[in-house]
Short mmCIF file of C-alpha atoms and ligand atoms in Angstrom, two decimals:
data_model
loop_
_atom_site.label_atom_id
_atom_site.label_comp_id
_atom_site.label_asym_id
_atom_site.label_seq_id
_atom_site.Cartn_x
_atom_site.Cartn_y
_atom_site.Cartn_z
CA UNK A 1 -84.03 110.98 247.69
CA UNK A 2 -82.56 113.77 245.98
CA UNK A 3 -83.94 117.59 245.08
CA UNK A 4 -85.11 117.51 241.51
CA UNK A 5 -86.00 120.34 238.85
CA UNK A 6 -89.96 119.99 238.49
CA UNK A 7 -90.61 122.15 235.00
CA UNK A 8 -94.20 122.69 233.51
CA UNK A 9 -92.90 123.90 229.91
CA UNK A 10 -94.03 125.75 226.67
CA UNK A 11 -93.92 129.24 228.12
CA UNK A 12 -92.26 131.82 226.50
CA UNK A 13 -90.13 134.12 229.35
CA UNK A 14 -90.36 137.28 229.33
CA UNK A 15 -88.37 139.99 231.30
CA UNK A 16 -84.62 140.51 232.38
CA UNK A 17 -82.03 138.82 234.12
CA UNK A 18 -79.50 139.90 235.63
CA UNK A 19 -75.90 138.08 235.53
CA UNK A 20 -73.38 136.99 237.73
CA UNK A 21 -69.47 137.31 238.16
CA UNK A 22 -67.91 134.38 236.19
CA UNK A 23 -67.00 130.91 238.03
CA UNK A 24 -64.66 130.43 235.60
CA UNK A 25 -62.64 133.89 236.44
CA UNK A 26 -63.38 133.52 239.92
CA UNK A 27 -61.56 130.35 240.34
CA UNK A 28 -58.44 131.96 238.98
CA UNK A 29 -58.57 135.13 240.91
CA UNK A 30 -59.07 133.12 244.48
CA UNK A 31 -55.74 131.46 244.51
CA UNK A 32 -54.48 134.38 243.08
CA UNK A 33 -55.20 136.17 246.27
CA UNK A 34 -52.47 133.84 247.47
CA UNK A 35 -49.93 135.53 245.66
CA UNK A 36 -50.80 139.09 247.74
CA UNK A 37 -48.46 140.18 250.27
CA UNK A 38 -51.53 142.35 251.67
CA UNK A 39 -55.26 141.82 252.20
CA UNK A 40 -57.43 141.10 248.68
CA UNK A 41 -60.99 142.39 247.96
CA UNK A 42 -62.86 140.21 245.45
CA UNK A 43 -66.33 142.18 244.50
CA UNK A 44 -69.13 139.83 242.05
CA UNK A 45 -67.76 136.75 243.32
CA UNK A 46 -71.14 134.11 242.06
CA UNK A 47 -72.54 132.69 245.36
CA UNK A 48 -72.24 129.19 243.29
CA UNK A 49 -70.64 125.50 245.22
CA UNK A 50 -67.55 125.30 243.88
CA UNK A 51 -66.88 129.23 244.62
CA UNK A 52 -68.08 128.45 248.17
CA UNK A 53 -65.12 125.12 248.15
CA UNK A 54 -62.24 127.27 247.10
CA UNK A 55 -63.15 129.68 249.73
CA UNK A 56 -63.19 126.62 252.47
CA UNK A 57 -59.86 125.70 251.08
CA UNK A 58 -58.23 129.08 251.65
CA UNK A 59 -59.94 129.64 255.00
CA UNK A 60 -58.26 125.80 255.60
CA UNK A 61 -54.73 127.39 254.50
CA UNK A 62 -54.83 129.58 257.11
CA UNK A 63 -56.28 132.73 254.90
CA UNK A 64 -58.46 134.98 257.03
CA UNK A 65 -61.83 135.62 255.53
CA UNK A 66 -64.74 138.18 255.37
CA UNK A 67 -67.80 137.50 253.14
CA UNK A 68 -70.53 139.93 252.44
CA UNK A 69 -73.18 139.28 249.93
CA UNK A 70 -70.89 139.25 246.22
CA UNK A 71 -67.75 141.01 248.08
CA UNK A 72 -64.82 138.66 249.37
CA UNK A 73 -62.37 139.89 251.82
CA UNK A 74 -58.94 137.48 251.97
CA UNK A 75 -56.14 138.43 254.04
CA UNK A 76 -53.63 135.95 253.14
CA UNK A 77 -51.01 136.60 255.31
CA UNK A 78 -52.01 133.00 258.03
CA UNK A 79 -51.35 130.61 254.87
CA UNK A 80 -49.01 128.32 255.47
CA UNK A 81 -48.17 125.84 253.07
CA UNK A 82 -47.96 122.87 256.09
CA UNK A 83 -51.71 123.44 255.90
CA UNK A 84 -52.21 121.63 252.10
CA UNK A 85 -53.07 118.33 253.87
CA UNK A 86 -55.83 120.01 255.26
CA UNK A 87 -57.26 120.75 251.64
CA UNK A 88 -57.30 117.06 250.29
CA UNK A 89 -61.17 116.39 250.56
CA UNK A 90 -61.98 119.63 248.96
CA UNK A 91 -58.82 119.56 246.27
CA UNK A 92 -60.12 115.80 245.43
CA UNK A 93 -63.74 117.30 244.71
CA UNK A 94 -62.80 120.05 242.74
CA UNK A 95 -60.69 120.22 239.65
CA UNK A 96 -59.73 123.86 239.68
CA UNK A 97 -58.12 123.70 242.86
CA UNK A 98 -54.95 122.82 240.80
CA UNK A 99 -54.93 126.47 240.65
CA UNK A 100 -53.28 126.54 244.01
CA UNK A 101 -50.12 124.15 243.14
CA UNK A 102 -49.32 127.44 240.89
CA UNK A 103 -49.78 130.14 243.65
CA UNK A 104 -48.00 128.05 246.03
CA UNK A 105 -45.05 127.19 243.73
CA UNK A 106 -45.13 130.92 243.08
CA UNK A 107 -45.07 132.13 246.98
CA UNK A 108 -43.64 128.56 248.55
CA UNK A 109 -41.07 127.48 245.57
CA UNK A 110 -43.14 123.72 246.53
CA UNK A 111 -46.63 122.49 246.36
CA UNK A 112 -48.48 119.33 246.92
CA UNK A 113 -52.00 118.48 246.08
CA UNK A 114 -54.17 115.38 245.34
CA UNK A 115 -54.36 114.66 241.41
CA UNK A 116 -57.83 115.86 240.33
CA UNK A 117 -59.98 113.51 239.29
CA UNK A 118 -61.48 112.91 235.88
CA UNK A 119 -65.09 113.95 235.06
CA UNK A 120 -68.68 113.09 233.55
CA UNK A 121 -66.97 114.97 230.26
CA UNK A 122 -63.82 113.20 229.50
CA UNK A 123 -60.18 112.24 231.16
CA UNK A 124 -58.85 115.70 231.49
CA UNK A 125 -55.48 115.06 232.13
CA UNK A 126 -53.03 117.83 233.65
CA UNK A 127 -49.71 117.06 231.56
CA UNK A 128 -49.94 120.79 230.21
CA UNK A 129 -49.61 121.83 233.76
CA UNK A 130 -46.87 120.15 234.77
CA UNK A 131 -44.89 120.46 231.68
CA UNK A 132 -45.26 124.59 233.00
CA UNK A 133 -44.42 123.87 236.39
CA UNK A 134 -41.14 122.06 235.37
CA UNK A 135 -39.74 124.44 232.69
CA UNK A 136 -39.99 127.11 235.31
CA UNK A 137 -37.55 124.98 237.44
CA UNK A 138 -39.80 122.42 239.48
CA UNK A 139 -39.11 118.89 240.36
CA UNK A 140 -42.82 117.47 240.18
CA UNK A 141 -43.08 113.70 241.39
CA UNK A 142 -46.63 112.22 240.81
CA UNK A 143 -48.09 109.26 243.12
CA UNK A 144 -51.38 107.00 242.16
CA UNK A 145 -53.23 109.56 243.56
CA UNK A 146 -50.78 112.63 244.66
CA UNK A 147 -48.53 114.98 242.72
CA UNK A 148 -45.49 117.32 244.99
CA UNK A 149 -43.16 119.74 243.67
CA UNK A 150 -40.61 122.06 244.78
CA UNK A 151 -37.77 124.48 243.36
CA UNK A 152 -34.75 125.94 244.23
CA UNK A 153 -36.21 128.92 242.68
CA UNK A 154 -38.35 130.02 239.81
CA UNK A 155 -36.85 131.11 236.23
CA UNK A 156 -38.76 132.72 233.19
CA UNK A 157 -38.62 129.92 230.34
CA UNK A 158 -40.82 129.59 226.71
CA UNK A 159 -43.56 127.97 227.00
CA UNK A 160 -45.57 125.98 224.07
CA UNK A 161 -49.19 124.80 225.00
CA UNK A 162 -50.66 121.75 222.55
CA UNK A 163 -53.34 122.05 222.51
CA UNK A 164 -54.93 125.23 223.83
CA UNK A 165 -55.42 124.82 227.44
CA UNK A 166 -57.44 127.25 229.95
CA UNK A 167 -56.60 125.55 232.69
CA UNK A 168 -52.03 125.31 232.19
CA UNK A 169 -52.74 129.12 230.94
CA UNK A 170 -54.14 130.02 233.81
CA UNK A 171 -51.94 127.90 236.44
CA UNK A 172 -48.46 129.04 234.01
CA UNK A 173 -49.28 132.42 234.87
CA UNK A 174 -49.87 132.52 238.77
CA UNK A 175 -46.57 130.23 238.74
CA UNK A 176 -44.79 132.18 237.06
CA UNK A 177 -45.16 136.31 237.80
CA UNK A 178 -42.98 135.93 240.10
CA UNK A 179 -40.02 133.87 238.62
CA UNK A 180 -36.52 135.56 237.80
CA UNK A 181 -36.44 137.21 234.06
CA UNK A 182 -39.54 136.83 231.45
CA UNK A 183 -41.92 133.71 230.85
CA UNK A 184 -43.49 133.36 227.30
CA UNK A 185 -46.74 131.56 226.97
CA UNK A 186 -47.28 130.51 223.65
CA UNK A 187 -50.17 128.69 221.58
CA UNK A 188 -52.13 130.27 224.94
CA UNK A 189 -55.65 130.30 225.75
CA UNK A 190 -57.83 133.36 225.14
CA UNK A 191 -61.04 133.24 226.98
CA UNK A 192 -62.07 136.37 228.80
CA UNK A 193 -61.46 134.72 232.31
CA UNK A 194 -58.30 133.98 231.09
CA UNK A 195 -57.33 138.21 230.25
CA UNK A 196 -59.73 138.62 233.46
CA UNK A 197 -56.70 136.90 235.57
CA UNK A 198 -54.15 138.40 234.08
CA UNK A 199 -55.82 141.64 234.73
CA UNK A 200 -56.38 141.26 238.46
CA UNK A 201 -52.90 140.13 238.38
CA UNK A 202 -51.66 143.24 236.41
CA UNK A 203 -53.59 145.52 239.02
CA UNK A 204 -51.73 143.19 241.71
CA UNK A 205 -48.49 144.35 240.49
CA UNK A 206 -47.65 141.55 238.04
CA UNK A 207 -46.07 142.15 234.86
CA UNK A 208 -48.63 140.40 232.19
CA UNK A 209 -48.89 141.14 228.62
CA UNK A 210 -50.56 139.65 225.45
CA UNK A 211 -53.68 138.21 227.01
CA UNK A 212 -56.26 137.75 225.08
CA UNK A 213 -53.35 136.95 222.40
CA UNK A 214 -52.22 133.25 221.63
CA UNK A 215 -48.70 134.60 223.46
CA UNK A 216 -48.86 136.01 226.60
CA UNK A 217 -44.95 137.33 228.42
CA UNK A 218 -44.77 137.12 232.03
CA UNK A 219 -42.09 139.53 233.48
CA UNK A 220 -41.15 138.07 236.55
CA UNK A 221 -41.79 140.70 239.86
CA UNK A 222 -40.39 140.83 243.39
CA UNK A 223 -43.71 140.91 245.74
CA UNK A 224 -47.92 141.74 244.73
CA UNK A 225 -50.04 143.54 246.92
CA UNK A 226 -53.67 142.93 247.38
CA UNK A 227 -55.91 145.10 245.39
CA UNK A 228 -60.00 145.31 244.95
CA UNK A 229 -61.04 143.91 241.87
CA UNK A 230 -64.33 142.92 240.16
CA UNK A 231 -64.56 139.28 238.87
CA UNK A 232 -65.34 139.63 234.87
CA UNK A 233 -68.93 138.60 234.53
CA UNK A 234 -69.79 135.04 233.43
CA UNK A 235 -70.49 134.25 229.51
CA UNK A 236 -71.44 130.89 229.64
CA UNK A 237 -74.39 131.65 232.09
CA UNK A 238 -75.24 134.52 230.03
CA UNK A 239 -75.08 132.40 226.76
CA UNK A 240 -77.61 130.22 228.91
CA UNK A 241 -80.46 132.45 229.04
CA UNK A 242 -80.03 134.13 225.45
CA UNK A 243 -80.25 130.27 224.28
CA UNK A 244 -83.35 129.63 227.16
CA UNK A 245 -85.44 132.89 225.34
CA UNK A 246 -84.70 131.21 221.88
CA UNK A 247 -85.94 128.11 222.67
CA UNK A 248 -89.24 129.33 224.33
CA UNK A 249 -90.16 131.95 221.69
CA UNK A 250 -89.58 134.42 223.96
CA UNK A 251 -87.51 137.75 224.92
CA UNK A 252 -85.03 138.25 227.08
CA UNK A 253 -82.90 140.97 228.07
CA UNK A 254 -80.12 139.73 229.79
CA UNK A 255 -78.09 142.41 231.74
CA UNK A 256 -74.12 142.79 233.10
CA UNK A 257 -72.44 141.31 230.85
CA UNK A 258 -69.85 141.77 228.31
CA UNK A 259 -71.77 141.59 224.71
CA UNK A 260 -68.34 141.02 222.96
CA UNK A 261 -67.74 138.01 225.08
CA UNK A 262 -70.58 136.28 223.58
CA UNK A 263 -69.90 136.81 219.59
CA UNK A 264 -70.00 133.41 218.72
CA UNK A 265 -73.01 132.52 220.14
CA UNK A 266 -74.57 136.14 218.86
CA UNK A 267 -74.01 135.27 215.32
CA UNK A 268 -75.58 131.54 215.69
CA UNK A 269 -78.41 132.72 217.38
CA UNK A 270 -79.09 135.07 214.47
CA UNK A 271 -78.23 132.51 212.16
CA UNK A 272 -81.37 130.26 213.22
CA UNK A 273 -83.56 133.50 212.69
CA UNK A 274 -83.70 134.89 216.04
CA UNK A 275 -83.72 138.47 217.01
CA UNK A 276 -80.76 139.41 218.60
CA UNK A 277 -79.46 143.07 219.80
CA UNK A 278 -76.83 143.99 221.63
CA UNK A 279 -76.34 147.03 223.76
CA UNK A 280 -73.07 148.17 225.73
CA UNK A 281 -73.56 145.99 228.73
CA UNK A 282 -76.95 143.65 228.17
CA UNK A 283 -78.32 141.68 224.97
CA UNK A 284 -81.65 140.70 224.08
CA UNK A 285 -82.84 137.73 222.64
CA UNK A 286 -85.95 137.11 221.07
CA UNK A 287 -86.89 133.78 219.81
CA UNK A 288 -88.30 133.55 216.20
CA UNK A 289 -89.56 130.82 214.08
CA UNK A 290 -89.20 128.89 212.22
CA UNK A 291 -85.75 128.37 213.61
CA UNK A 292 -83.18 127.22 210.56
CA UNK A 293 -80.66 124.22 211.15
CA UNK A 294 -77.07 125.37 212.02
CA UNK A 295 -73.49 123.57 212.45
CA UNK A 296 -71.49 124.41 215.18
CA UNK A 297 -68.08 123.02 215.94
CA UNK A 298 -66.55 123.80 219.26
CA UNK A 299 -63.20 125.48 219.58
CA UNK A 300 -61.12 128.05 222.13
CA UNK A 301 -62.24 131.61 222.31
CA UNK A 302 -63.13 133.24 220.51
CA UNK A 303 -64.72 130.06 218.51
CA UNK A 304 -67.91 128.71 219.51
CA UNK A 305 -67.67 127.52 223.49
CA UNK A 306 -67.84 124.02 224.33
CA UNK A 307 -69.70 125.11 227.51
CA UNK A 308 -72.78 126.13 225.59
CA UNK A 309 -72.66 123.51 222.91
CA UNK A 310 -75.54 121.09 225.11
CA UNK A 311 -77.93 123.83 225.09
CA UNK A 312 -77.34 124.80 221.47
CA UNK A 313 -78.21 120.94 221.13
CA UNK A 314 -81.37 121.67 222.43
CA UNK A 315 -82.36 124.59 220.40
CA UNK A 316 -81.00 122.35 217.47
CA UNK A 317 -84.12 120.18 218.28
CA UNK A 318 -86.40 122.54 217.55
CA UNK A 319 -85.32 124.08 213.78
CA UNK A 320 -86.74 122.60 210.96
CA UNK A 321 -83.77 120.21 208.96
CA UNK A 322 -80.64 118.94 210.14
CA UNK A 323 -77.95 120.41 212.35
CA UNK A 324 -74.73 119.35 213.68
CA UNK A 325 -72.29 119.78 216.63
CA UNK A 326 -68.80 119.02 216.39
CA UNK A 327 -67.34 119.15 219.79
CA UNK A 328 -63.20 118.94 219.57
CA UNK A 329 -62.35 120.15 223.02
CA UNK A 330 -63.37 117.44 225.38
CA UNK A 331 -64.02 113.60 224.21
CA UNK A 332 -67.29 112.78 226.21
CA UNK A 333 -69.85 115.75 225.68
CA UNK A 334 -72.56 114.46 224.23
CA UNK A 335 -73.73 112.42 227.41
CA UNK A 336 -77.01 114.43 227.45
CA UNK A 337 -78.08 113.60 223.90
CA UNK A 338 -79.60 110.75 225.23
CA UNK A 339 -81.59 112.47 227.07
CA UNK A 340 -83.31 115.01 224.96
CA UNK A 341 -84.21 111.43 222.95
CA UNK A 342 -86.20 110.46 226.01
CA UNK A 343 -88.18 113.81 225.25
CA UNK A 344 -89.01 112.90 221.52
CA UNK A 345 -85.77 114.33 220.14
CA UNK A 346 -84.52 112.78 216.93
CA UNK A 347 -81.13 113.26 217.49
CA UNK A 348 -77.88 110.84 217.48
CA UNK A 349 -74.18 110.58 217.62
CA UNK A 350 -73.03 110.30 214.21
CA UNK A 351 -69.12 109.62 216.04
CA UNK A 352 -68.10 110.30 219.38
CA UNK A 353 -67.53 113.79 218.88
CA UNK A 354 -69.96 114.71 216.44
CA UNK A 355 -73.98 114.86 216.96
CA UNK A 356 -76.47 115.29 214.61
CA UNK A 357 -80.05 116.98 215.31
CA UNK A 358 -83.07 116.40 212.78
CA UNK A 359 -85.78 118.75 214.10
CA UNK A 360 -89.36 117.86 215.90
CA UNK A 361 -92.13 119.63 215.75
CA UNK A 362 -91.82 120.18 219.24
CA UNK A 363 -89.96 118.21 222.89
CA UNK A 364 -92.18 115.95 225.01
CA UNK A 365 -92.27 116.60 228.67
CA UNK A 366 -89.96 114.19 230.43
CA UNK A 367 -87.65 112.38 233.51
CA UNK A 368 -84.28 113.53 232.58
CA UNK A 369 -80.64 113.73 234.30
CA UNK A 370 -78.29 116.20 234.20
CA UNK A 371 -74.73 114.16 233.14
CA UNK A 372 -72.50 117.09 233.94
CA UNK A 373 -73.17 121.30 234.69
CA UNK A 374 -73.93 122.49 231.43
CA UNK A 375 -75.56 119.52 230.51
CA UNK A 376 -77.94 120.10 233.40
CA UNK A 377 -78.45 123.82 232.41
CA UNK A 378 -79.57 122.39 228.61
CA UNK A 379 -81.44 119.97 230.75
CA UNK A 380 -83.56 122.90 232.21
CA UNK A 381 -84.05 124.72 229.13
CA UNK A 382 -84.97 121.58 227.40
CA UNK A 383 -88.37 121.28 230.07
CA UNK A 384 -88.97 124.85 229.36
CA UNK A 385 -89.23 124.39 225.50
CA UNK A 386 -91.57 121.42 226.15
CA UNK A 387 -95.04 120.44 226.12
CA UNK A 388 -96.16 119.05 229.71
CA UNK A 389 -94.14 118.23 232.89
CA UNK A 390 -90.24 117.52 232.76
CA UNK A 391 -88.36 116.26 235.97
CA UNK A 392 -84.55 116.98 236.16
CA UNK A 393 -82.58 114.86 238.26
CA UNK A 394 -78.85 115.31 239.90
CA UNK A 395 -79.08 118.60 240.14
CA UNK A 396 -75.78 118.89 242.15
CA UNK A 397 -74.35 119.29 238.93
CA UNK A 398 -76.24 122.19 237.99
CA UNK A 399 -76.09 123.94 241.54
CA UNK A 400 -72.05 123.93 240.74
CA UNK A 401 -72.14 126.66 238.21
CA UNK A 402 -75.23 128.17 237.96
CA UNK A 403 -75.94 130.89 240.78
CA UNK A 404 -80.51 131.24 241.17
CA UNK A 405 -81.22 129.15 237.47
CA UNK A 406 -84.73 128.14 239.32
CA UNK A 407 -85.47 131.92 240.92
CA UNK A 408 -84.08 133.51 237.67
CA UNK A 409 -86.47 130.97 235.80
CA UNK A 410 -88.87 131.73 237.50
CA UNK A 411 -89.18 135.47 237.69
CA UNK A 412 -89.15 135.01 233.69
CA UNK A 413 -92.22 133.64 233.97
CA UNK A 414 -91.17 129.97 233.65
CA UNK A 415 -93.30 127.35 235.91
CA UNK A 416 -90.74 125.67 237.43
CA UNK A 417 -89.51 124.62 241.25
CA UNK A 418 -87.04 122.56 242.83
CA UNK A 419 -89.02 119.67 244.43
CA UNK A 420 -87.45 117.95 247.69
CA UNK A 421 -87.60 113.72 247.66
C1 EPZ B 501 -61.76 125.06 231.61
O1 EPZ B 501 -61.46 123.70 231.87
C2 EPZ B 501 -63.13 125.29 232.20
N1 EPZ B 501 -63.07 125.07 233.64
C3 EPZ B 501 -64.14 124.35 231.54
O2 EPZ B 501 -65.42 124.69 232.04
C4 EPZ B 501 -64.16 124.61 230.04
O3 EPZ B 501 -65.03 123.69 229.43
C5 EPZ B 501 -62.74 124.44 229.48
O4 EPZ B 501 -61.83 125.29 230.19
C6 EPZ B 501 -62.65 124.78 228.01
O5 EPZ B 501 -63.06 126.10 227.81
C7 EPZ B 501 -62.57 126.06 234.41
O6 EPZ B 501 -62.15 127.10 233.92
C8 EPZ B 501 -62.57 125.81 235.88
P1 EPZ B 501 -58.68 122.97 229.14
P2 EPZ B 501 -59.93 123.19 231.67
O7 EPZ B 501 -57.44 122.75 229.92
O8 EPZ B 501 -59.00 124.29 231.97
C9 EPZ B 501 -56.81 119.07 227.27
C10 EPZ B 501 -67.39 124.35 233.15
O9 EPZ B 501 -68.41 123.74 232.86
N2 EPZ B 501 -55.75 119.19 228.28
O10 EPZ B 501 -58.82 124.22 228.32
O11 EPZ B 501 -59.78 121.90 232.39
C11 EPZ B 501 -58.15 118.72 227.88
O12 EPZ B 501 -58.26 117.33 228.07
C12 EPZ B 501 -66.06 123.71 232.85
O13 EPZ B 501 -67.34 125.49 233.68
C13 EPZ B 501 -54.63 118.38 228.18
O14 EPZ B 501 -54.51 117.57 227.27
O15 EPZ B 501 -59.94 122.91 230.11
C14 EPZ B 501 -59.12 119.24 226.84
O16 EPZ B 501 -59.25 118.28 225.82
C15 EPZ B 501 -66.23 122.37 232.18
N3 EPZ B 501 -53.65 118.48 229.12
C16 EPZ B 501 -58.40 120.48 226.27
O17 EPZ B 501 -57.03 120.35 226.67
C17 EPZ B 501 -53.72 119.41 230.14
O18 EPZ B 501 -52.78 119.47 230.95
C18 EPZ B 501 -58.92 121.79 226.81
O19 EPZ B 501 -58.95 121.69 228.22
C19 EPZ B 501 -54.87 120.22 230.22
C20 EPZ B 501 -55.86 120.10 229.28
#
């Protein structure tokens, strides 16, 4: 049997936690390493699974690597690209290893990867990605399960994303700083891993403006070198404990982060009634009551972020009236309603994409599952704000993303362990 989450809940936490260098960043800034003609230090890389696959992959590629505690060392001079076959178990498992069909277009002019599959929140498709790849000059050719490219060589071309996509933002970028003449990326994504890459880039010796911006130019360069740089650190699991000390009643300071990353979720918090402050490089949260209803509808940075819409849904639970959560970034999201119903929630999906939350008094203790990684993080925080004893199964969801949620947990005061069987 699998390790569960074993939480006895209704304690408020207390104390500080301490965050970690974004997955999200960190997945861009590994295959950019790719790109360097000379060895690559990456310092607050988050000791979480899918970090530790992409570093497999590039150790598989023929990178060679040095790891010591958050610091990466990649010299990625041994890659060669007859080596992708060797990458197909990990490149099926994870979906951001599409990063590396950019990097190699960008240092091979060819790439070749398994399609990534779909996932517990929707069908995620890769068109945007491709549609990049083959303005800049490559012949792609996609199999049931395989998609190859190659190009004579790389040229700068316009760009138009619809709709907003991270992922072909990210992947038009490393595929493109070093094509001949200028790249514009327009209708681009904004999220601070996406201006995080483009900075490590920038300090690489790339030629990246506007990001941040909905345009972002790309002027083509010869060569990058490697460079040490500091992954940005991670929003979404700071939005997870400022959200965890609201829905306990408690106060949290949480520590190394960017405040300004987390505006959206800032002003909601405060909109329920909570205390929040932020300082330069930590908030704190405390939880108030009664907590008032809120809507939130999901949308690209800097709008509210679909990653921390499940565990708004759980603090939704808990204010007195009616809230709602539009989510209009991914089409399956709201697997995890379901289970906050199994805890006493009166909650339901008024249409796919929209849930509505009429408030309890307070959750019931529970066996829940975790339906994808943030879902598994509300998951948690939903057994915290309970009364009794909540289980959380399929926690290899949760143990994607989320570097020490039980330790950190635990050290703010929460009674909670991962069980074995
Ligand atoms: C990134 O996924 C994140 N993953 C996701 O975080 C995050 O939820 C998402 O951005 C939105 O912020 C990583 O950064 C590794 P998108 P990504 O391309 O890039 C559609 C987590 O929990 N689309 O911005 O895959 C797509 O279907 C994960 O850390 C196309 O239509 O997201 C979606 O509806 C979950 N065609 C919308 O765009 C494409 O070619 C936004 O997706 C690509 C995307």
């Amino acid at each position: 049997m699998a390790d569960k989450i074993v939480i006895h809940g209704g304690i408020p936490l207390n104390g500080e936690v301490s965050i970690s260098g974004a997955k999200n960043a960190a997945l861009g800034i590994l295959p950019a390493a790719i790109l360097a003609d000379t060895p690559m230090v990456i310092d607050n890389l988050p000791d979480i699974q899918d970090v530790n696959i992409y570093v497999t992959m590039l150790e598989k590629l023929g990178a060679s690597l040095t790891r010591e505690g958050d610091r990466l060392t990649v010299d990625p001079s041994g890659i060669r690209f007859e080596n992708v076959d060797k990458i197909v178990e990990e490149a099926t498992k994870l979906r951001a290893s599409y990063y590396i069909l950019g990097a190699f277009l960008s240092r091979f002019r060819k790439g070749r990867q398994p399609l990534p599959g779909g996932c517990p929140i929707g069908e995620r498709p890769i068109n945007l990605h491709i549609m990049a790849f083959e303005s800049l000059g490559a012949r792609v050719q996609i199999t049931e399960t395989m998609i190859s490219m190659e190009a004579d060589e790389l040229n700068g071309a316009d760009i138009t994303f619809d709709p907003v996509s991270v992922g072909a933002t990210i992947n038009a970028m490393l595929a493109s700083v070093k094509a001949k003449g200028t790249t514009v990326l327009r209708n681009a994504a904004k999220e601070p891993h996406v201006v995080d890459i483009a900075n490590c880039l920038n300090l690489m010796g790339a030629r990246i403006s506007g990001a941040g911006t909905d345009t972002i130019k790309i002027k083509g360069v010869d060569s990058l070198r490697g460079v040490v740089y500091s992954v940005v650190p991670d929003q979404i699991q700071a939005g997870t404990y400022m959200i965890a000390a609201a829905a306990t009643c408690g106060n949290i300071l949480v520590r190394n982060i960017i405040p300004q990353h987390l505006e959206s979720l800032t002003a909601k918090l405060r909109e329920m009634g909570n205390e929040v402050t932020e300082y330069d490089d930590s908030i704190r949260v405390i939880g108030r009551r009664p907590l008032l209803p809120v809507n939130i509808k999901t949308m690209p940075h800097p709008g509210f972020p679909t990653d921390l819409q499940q565990p708004m849904g759980v603090l939704m639970c808990l204010a007195e009236g009616q809230s709602r959560i539009t989510e209009s970034i991914f089409e399956k999201r709201f697997e995890y309603v379901g289970q906050l119903v199994k805890m006493g929630a009166d909650a339901h999906l008024r249409t796919e994409n929209v849930a509505v939350f009429n408030g309890v008094d307070h959750l019931e203790g529970a066996v829940i599952e975790a339906t994808d990684l943030r879902a598994g993080a509300a998951m948690v925080i939903a057994g915290l704000a309970a009364m009794g004893t909540t289980e959380v199964l399929n926690l290899e969801h949760i143990e994607r993303g989320y570097v020490d949620l039980v330790e950190n947990f635990r050290a703010l005061g929460a009674d909670i362990a991962r069980v074995s069987g």
